GROMACS .gro file of C-alpha atoms in nm:
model
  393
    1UNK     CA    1  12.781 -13.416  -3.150
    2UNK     CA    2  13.128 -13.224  -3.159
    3UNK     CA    3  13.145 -13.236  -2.827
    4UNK     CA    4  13.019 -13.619  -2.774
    5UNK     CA    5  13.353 -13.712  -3.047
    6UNK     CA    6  13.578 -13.487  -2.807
    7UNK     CA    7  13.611 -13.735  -2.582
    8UNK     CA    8  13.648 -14.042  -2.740
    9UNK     CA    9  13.995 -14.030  -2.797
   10UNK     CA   10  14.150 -13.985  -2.479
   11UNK     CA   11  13.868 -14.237  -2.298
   12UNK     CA   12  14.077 -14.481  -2.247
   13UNK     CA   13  14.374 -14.321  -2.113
   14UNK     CA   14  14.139 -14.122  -1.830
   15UNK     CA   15  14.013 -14.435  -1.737
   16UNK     CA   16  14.341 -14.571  -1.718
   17UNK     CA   17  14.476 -14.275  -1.521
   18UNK     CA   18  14.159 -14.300  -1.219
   19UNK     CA   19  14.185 -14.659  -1.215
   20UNK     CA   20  14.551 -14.759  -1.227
   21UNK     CA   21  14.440 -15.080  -1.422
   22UNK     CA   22  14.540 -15.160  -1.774
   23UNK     CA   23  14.456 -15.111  -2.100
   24UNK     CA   24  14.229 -15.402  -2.028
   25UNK     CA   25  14.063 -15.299  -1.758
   26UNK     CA   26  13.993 -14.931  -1.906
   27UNK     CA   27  13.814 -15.145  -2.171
   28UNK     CA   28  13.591 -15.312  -1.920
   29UNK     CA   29  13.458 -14.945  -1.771
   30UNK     CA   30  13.462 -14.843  -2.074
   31UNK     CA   31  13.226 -15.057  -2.134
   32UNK     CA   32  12.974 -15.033  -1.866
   33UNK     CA   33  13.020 -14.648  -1.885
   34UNK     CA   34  12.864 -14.675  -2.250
   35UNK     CA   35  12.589 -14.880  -2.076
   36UNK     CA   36  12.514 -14.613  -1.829
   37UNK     CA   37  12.491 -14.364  -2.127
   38UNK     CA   38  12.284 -14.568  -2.335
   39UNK     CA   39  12.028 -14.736  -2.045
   40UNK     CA   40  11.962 -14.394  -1.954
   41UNK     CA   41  11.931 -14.243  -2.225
   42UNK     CA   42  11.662 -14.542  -2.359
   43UNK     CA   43  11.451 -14.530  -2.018
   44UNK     CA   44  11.432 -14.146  -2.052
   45UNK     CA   45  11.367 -14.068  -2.408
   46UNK     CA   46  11.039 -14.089  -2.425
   47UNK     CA   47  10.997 -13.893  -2.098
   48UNK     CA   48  11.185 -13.640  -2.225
   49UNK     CA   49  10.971 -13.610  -2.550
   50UNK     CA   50  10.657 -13.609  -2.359
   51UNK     CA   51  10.784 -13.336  -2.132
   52UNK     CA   52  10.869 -13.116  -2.435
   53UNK     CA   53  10.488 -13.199  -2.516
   54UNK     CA   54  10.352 -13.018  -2.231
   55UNK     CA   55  10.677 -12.783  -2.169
   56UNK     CA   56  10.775 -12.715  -2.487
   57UNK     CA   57  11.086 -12.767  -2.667
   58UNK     CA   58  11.327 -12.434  -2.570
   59UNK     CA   59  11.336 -12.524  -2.215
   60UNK     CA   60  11.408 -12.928  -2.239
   61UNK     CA   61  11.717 -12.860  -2.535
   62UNK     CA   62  11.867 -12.582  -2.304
   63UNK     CA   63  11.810 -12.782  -1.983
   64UNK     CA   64  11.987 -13.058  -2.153
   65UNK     CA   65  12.287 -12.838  -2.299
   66UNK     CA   66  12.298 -12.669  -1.959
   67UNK     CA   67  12.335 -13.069  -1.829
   68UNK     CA   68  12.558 -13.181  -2.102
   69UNK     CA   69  12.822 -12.886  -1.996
   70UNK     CA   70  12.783 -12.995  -1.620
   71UNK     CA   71  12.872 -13.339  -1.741
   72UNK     CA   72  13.167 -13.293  -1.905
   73UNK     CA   73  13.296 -13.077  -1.628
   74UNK     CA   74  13.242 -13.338  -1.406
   75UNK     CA   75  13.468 -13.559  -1.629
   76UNK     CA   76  13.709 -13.331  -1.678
   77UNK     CA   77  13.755 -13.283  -1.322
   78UNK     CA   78  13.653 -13.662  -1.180
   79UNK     CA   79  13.846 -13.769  -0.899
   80UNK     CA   80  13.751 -14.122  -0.941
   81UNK     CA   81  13.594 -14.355  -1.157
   82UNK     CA   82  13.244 -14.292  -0.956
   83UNK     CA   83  13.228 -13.943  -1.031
   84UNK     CA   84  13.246 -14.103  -1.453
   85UNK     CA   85  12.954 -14.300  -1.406
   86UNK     CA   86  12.766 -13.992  -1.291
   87UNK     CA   87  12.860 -13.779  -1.548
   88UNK     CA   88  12.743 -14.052  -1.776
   89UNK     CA   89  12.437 -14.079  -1.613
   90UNK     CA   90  12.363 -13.752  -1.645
   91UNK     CA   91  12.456 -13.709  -2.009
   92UNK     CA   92  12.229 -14.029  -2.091
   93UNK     CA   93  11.945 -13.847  -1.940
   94UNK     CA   94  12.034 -13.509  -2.201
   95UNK     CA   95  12.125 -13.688  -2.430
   96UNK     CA   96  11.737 -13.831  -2.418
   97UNK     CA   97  11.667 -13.488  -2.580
   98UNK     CA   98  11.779 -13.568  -2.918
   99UNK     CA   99  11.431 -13.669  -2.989
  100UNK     CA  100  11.314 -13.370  -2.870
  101UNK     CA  101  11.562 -13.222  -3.168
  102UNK     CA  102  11.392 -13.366  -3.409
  103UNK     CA  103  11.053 -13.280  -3.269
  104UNK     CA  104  11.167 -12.907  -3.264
  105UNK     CA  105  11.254 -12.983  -3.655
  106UNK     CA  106  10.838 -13.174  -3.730
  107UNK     CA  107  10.716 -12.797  -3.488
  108UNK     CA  108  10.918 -12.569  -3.778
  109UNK     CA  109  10.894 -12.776  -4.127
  110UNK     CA  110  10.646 -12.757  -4.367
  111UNK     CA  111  10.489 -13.145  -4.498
  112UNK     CA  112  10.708 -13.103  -4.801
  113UNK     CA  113  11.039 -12.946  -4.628
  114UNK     CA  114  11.063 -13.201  -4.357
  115UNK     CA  115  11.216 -13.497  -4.482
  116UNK     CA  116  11.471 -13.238  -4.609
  117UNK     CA  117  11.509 -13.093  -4.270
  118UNK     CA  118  11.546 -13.401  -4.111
  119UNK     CA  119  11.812 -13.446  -4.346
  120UNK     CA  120  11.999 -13.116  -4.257
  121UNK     CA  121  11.964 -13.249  -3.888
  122UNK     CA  122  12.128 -13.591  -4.009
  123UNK     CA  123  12.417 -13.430  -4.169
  124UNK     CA  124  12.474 -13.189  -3.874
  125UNK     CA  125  12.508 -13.566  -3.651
  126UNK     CA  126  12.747 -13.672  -3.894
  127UNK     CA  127  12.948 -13.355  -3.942
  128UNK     CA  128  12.990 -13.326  -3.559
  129UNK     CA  129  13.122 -13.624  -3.567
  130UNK     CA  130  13.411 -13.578  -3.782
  131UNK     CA  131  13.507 -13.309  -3.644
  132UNK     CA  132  13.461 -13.416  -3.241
  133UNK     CA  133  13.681 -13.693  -3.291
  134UNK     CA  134  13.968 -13.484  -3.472
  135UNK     CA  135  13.949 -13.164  -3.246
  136UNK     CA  136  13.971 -13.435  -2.965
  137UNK     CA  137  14.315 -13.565  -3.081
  138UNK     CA  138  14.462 -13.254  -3.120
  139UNK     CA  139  14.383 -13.085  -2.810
  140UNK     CA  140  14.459 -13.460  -2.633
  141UNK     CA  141  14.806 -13.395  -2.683
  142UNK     CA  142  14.811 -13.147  -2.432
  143UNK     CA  143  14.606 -13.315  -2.183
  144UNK     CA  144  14.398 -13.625  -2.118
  145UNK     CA  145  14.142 -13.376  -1.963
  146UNK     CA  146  14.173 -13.084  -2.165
  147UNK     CA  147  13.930 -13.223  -2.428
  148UNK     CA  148  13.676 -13.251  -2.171
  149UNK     CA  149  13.702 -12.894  -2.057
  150UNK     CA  150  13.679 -12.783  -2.434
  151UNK     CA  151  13.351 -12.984  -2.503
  152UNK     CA  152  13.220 -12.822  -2.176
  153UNK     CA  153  13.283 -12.480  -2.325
  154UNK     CA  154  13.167 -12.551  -2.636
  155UNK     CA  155  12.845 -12.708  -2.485
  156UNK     CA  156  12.809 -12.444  -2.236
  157UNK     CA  157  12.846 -12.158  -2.545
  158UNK     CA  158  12.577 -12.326  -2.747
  159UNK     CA  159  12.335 -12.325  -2.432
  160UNK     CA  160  12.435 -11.961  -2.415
  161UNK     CA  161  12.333 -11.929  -2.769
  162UNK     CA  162  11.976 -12.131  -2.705
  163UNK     CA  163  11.898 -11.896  -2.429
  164UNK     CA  164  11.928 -11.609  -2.610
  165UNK     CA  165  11.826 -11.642  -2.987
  166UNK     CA  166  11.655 -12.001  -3.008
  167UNK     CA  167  11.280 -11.958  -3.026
  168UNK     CA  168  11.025 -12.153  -2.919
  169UNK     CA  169  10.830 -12.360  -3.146
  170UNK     CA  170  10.553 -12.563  -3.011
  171UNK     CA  171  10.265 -12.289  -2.964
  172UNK     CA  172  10.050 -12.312  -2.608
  173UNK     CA  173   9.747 -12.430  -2.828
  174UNK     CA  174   9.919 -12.741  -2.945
  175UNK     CA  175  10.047 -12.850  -2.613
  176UNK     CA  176   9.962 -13.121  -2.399
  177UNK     CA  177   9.946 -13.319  -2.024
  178UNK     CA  178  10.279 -13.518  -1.946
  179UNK     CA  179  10.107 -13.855  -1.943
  180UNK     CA  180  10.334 -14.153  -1.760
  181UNK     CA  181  10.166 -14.470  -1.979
  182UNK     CA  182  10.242 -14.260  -2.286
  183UNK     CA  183  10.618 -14.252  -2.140
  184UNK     CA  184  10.673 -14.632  -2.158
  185UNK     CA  185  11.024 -14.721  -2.289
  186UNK     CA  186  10.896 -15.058  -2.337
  187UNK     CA  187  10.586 -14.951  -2.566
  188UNK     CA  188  10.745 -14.905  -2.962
  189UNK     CA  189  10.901 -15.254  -2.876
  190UNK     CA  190  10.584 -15.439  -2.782
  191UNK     CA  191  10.454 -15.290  -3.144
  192UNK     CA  192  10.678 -15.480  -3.345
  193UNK     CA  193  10.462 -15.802  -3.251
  194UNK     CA  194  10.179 -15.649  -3.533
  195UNK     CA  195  10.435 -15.689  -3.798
  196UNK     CA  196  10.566 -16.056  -3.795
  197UNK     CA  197  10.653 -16.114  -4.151
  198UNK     CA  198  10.913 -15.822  -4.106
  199UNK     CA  199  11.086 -16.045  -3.824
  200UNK     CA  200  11.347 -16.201  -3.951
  201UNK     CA  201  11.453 -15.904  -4.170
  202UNK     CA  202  11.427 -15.741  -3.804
  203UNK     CA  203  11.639 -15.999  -3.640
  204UNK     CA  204  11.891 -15.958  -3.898
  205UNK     CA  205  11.928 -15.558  -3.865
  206UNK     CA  206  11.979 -15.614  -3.532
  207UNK     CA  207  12.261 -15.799  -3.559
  208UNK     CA  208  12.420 -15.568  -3.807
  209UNK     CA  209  12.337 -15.288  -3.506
  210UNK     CA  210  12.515 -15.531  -3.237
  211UNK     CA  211  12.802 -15.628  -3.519
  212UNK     CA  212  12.886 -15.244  -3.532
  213UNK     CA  213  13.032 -15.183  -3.162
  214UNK     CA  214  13.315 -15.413  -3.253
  215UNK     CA  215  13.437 -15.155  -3.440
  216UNK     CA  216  13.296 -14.778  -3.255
  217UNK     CA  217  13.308 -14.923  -2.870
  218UNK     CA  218  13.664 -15.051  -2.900
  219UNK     CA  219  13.835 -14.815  -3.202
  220UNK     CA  220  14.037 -14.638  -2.938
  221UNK     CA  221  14.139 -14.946  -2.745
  222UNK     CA  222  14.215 -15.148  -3.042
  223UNK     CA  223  14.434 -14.912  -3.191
  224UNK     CA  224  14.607 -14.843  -2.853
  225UNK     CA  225  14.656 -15.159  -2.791
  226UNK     CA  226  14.789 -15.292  -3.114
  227UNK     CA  227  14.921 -15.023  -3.294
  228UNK     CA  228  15.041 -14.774  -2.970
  229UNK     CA  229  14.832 -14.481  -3.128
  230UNK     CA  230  14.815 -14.196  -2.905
  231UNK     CA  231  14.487 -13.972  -2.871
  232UNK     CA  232  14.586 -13.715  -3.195
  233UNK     CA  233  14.618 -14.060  -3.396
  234UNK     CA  234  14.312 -14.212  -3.293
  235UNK     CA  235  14.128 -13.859  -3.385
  236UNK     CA  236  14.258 -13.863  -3.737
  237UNK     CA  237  14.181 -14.195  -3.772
  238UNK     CA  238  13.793 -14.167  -3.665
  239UNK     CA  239  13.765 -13.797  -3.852
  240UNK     CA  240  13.874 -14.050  -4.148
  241UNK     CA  241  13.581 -14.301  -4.104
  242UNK     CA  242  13.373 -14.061  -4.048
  243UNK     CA  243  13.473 -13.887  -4.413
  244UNK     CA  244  13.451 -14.248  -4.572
  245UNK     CA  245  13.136 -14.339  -4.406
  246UNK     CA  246  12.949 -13.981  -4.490
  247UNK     CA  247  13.066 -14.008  -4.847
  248UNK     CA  248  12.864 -14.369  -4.878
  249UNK     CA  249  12.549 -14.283  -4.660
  250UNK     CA  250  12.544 -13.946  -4.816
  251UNK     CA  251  12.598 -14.007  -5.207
  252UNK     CA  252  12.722 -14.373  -5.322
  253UNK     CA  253  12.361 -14.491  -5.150
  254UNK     CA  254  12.192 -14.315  -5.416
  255UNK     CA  255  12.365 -14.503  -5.705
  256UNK     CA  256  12.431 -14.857  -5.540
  257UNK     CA  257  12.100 -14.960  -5.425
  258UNK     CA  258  11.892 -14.850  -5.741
  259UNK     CA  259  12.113 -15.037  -5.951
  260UNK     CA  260  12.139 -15.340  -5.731
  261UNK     CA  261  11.786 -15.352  -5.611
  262UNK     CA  262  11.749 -15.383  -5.216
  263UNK     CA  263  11.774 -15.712  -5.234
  264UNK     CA  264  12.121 -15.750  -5.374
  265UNK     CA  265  12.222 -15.418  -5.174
  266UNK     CA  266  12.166 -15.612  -4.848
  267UNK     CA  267  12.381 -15.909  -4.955
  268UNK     CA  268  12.673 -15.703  -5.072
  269UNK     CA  269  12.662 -15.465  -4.811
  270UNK     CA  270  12.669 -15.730  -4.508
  271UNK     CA  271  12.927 -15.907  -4.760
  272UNK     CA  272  13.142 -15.574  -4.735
  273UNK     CA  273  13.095 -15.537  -4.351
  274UNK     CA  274  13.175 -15.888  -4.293
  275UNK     CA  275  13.524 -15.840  -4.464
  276UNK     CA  276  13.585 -15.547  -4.322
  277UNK     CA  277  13.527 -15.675  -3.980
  278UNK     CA  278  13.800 -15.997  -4.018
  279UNK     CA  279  13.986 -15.758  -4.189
  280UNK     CA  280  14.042 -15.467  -3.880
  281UNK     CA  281  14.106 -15.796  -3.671
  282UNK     CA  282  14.419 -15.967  -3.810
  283UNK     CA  283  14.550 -15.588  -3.894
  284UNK     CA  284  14.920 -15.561  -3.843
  285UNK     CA  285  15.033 -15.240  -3.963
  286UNK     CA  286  14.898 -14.906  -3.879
  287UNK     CA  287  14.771 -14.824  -4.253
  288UNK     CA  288  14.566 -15.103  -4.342
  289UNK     CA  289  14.331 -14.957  -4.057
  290UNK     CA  290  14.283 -14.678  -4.298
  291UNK     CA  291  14.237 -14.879  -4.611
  292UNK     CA  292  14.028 -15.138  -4.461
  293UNK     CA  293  13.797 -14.847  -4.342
  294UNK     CA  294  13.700 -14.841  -4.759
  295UNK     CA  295  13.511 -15.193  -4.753
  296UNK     CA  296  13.391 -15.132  -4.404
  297UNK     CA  297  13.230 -14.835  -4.497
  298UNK     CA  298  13.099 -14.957  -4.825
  299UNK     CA  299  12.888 -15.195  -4.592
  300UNK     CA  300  12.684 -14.940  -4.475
  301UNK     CA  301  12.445 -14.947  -4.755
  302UNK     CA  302  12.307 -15.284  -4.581
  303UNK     CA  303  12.130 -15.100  -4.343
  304UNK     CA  304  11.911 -14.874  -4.556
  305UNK     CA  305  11.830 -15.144  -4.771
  306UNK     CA  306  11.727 -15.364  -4.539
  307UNK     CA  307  11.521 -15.058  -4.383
  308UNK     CA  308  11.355 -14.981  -4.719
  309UNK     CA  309  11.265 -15.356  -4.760
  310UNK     CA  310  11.115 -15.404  -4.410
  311UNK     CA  311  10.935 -15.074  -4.484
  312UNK     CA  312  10.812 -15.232  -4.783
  313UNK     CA  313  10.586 -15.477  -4.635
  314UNK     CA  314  10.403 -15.277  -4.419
  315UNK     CA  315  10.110 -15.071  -4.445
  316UNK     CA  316  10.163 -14.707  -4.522
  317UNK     CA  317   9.927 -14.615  -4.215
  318UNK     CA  318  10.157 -14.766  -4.009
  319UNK     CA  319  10.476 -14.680  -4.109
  320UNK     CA  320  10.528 -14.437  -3.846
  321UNK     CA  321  10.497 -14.714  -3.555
  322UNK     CA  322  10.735 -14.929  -3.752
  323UNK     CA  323  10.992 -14.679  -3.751
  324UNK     CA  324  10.927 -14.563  -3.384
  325UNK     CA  325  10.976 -14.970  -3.267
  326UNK     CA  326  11.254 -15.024  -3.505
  327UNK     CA  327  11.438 -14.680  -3.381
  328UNK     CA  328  11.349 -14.820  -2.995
  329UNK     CA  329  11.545 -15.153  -3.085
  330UNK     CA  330  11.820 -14.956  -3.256
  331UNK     CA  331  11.898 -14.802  -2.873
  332UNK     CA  332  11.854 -15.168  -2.711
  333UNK     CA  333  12.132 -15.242  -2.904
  334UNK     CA  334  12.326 -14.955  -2.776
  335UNK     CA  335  12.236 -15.107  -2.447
  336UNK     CA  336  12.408 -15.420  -2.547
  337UNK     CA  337  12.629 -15.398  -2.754
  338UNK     CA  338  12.894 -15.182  -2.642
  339UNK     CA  339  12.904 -15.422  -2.286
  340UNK     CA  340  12.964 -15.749  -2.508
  341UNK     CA  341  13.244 -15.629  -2.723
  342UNK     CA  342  13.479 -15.432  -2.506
  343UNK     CA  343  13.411 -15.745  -2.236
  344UNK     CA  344  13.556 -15.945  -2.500
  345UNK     CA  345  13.809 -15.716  -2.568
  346UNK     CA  346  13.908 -15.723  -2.198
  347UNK     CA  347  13.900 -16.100  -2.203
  348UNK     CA  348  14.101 -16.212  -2.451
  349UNK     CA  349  14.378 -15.914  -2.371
  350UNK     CA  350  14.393 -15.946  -1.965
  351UNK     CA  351  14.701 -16.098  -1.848
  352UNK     CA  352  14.538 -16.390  -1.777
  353UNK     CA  353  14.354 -16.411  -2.099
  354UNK     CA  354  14.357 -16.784  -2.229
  355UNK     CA  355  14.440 -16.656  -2.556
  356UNK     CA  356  14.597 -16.352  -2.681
  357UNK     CA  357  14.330 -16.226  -2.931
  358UNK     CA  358  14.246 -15.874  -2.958
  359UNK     CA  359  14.090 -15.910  -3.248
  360UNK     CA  360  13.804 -16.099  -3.094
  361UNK     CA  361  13.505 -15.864  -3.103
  362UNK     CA  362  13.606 -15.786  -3.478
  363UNK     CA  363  13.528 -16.157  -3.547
  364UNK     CA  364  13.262 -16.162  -3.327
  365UNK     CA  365  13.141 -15.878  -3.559
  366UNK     CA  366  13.204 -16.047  -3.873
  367UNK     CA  367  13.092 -16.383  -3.731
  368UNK     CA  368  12.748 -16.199  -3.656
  369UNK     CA  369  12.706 -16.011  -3.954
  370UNK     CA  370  12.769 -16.348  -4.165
  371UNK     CA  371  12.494 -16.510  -3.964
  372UNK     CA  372  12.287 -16.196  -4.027
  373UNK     CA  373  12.288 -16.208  -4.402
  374UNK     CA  374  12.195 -16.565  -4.392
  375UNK     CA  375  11.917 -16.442  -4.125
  376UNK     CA  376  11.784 -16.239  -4.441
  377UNK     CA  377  11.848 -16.474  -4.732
  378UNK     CA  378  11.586 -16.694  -4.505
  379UNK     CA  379  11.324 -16.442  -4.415
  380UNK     CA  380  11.334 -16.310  -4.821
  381UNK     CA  381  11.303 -16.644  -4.930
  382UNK     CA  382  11.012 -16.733  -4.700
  383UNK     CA  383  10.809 -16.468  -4.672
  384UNK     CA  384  10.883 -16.161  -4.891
  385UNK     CA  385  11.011 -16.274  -5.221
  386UNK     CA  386  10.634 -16.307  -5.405
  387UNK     CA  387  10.598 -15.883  -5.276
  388UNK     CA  388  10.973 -15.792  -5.366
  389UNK     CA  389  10.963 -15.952  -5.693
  390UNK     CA  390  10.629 -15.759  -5.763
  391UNK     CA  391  10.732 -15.442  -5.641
  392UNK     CA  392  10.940 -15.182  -5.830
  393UNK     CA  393  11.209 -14.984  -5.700
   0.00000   0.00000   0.00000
């Protein structure tokens, strides 16, 4: 995760630098070069977690560090935009091995330790990404390639490390046949038709999912473009969110949503992200970024609590295909979501552009994550007020 923040700073200026084009333009690729990540890395998951099935896990994570260093050399080296998109692709299809992470975390955790673990993993994501995003700015200074080249080497180290001290922890007798129809991308999405009284509560996270790419797929050109930050700026800036954000997921959760109830948690939260969103948009000076990032971030406890209230209403036999459809349409929205907001970034800051507005995907965002809370008001309303109200939290 370090090394995935690296790069994010200096993004846009690489692009910029193999293409020629404008700020833009870079915006555009930018954009389908997070769809390359993310379409690969949705088709191959579940390949890559059946493979570790019948493999193991030790030889899919260090086949996908080993592929993660060879992508980021090819980046830090491309000669063109091309050689990007393959990097990307490649990195999608690694990156496809964070489930087999977590599997490797189930193989080693006790029934009682692994919620915990799966918590230590969680906090490593979020760590990584602090510090990614700030080791990227400071290193950018000196390069647009040299963070690249660092992520590489750390990537490349931690492979190093795998080969030699990480054990394997799936045992031969537990093992199983790579099976292709148990490989199905398509599959945890088909299983959200068994739980239709969730819907519109599912409807609504997804737009919250969508809503969020205003802000992480276009940070680096928004800021460039607006405010003239340079790569070391924009790493601060995202090492800062990151902070801000980790501080609400990891401890203000705890105390909001008990004494708000789930219900009220998902209003205020969407309430928060919604202001947050119009907020970053009509931003003129370089430090409101950083104080708007406080009511932006506050918004994230809208997701868990709409989580916990889906969760709610479905049987605890099958909570574990609920979560596997609901994490499947979390990475459809990776698919699309990055593409629509940096294309409306690019349109409405092209030299043509009928309007001048590069604020547009935040209010897209904010737009969306309006319609989203009235999404839920509806579906709680209709369907899953008698359960809520008889349920205690």
């Amino acid at each position: 995760m370090i090394g995935f923040g690296i790069i994010i700073p200096v993004m846009p200026k690489l692009i910029q630098q193999l293409t020629g084009g404008t700020l833009a333009q870079a915006s555009s690729y930018g954009g389908w070069l997070l769809f390359a990540y993310a379409f690969m890395q949705f088709i191959c998951a579940p390949i890559v977690g059946n493979l570790s099935d019948q493999f193991g896990r030790r030889p899919i994570l260090l086949a996908s560090l080993f592929g993660f260093g060879v992508d980021y050399l090819f980046m830090a080296l491309a000669p063109t935009l091309i050689w990007l998109f393959v990097g990307r692709i490649i990195a999608g299809v690694m990156g496809a091995s964070f489930t087999t992470a977590s599997a490797y975390i189930a193989d080693v955790s006790t029934p009682e330790k692994r919620a915990q673990n799966f918590g230590i993993l969680g906090a490593a994501f979020g760590l990584g990404f602090i510090i990614g995003p700030l080791i990227g700015g400071l290193v950018g200074v000196y390069g647009t390639r040299i963070p690249f080249l660092v992520a590489a080497g750390l990537t490349l180290i931690n492979w190093l490390y795998g080969f030699f001290i990480l054990p394997e922890s799936l045992s031969v007798e537990n093992r199983r046949k790579f099976e292709w129809k148990r490989a199905n991308p398509g599959g945890s999405l088909r299983a959200l038709k068994k739980f239709p009284i969730v819907l519109g509560m599912v409807t609504s996270l997804v737009l919250v999912y969508i809503s969020s790419h205003a802000v992480q797929s276009n940070w680096s050109y928004y800021t460039i473009e607006k405010f003239h930050w340079d790569a070391l700026m924009i790493g601060i800036s995202l090492a800062v969110v990151g902070v801000v954000f980790a501080v609400v997921q990891g401890g203000l959760i705890r105390v909001i949503i008990p004494k708000l109830g789930q219900e009220r948690s998902v209003y205020v939260g969407l309430g928060f992200y919604a202001l947050g969103y119009f907020l970053y948009a009509f931003a003129t000076q370089s430090w409101m970024m950083f104080a708007i990032t406080i009511p932006y971030c506050l918004g994230g406890i809208a997701g868990p609590a709409l989580q916990g209230i889906i969760s709610n209403q479905v049987p605890a036999n099958e909570q574990g295909e609920l979560q596997g459809a609901l994490t499947s349409l979390m990475s459809v929205t990776t698919i699309i979501g990055p593409l629509l907001m940096t294309q409306i970034f690019y349109f409405f800051t092209r030299v043509d552009a009928p309007m001048y507005l590069p604020g547009a995907p935040m209010i897209l965002g904010g737009v969306l994550t309006v319609i989203s809370a009235l999404l839920a008001r509806k579906s709680l309303k209709r369907n899953l007020m008698p359960k809520i109200e008889n349920r205690a939290f």
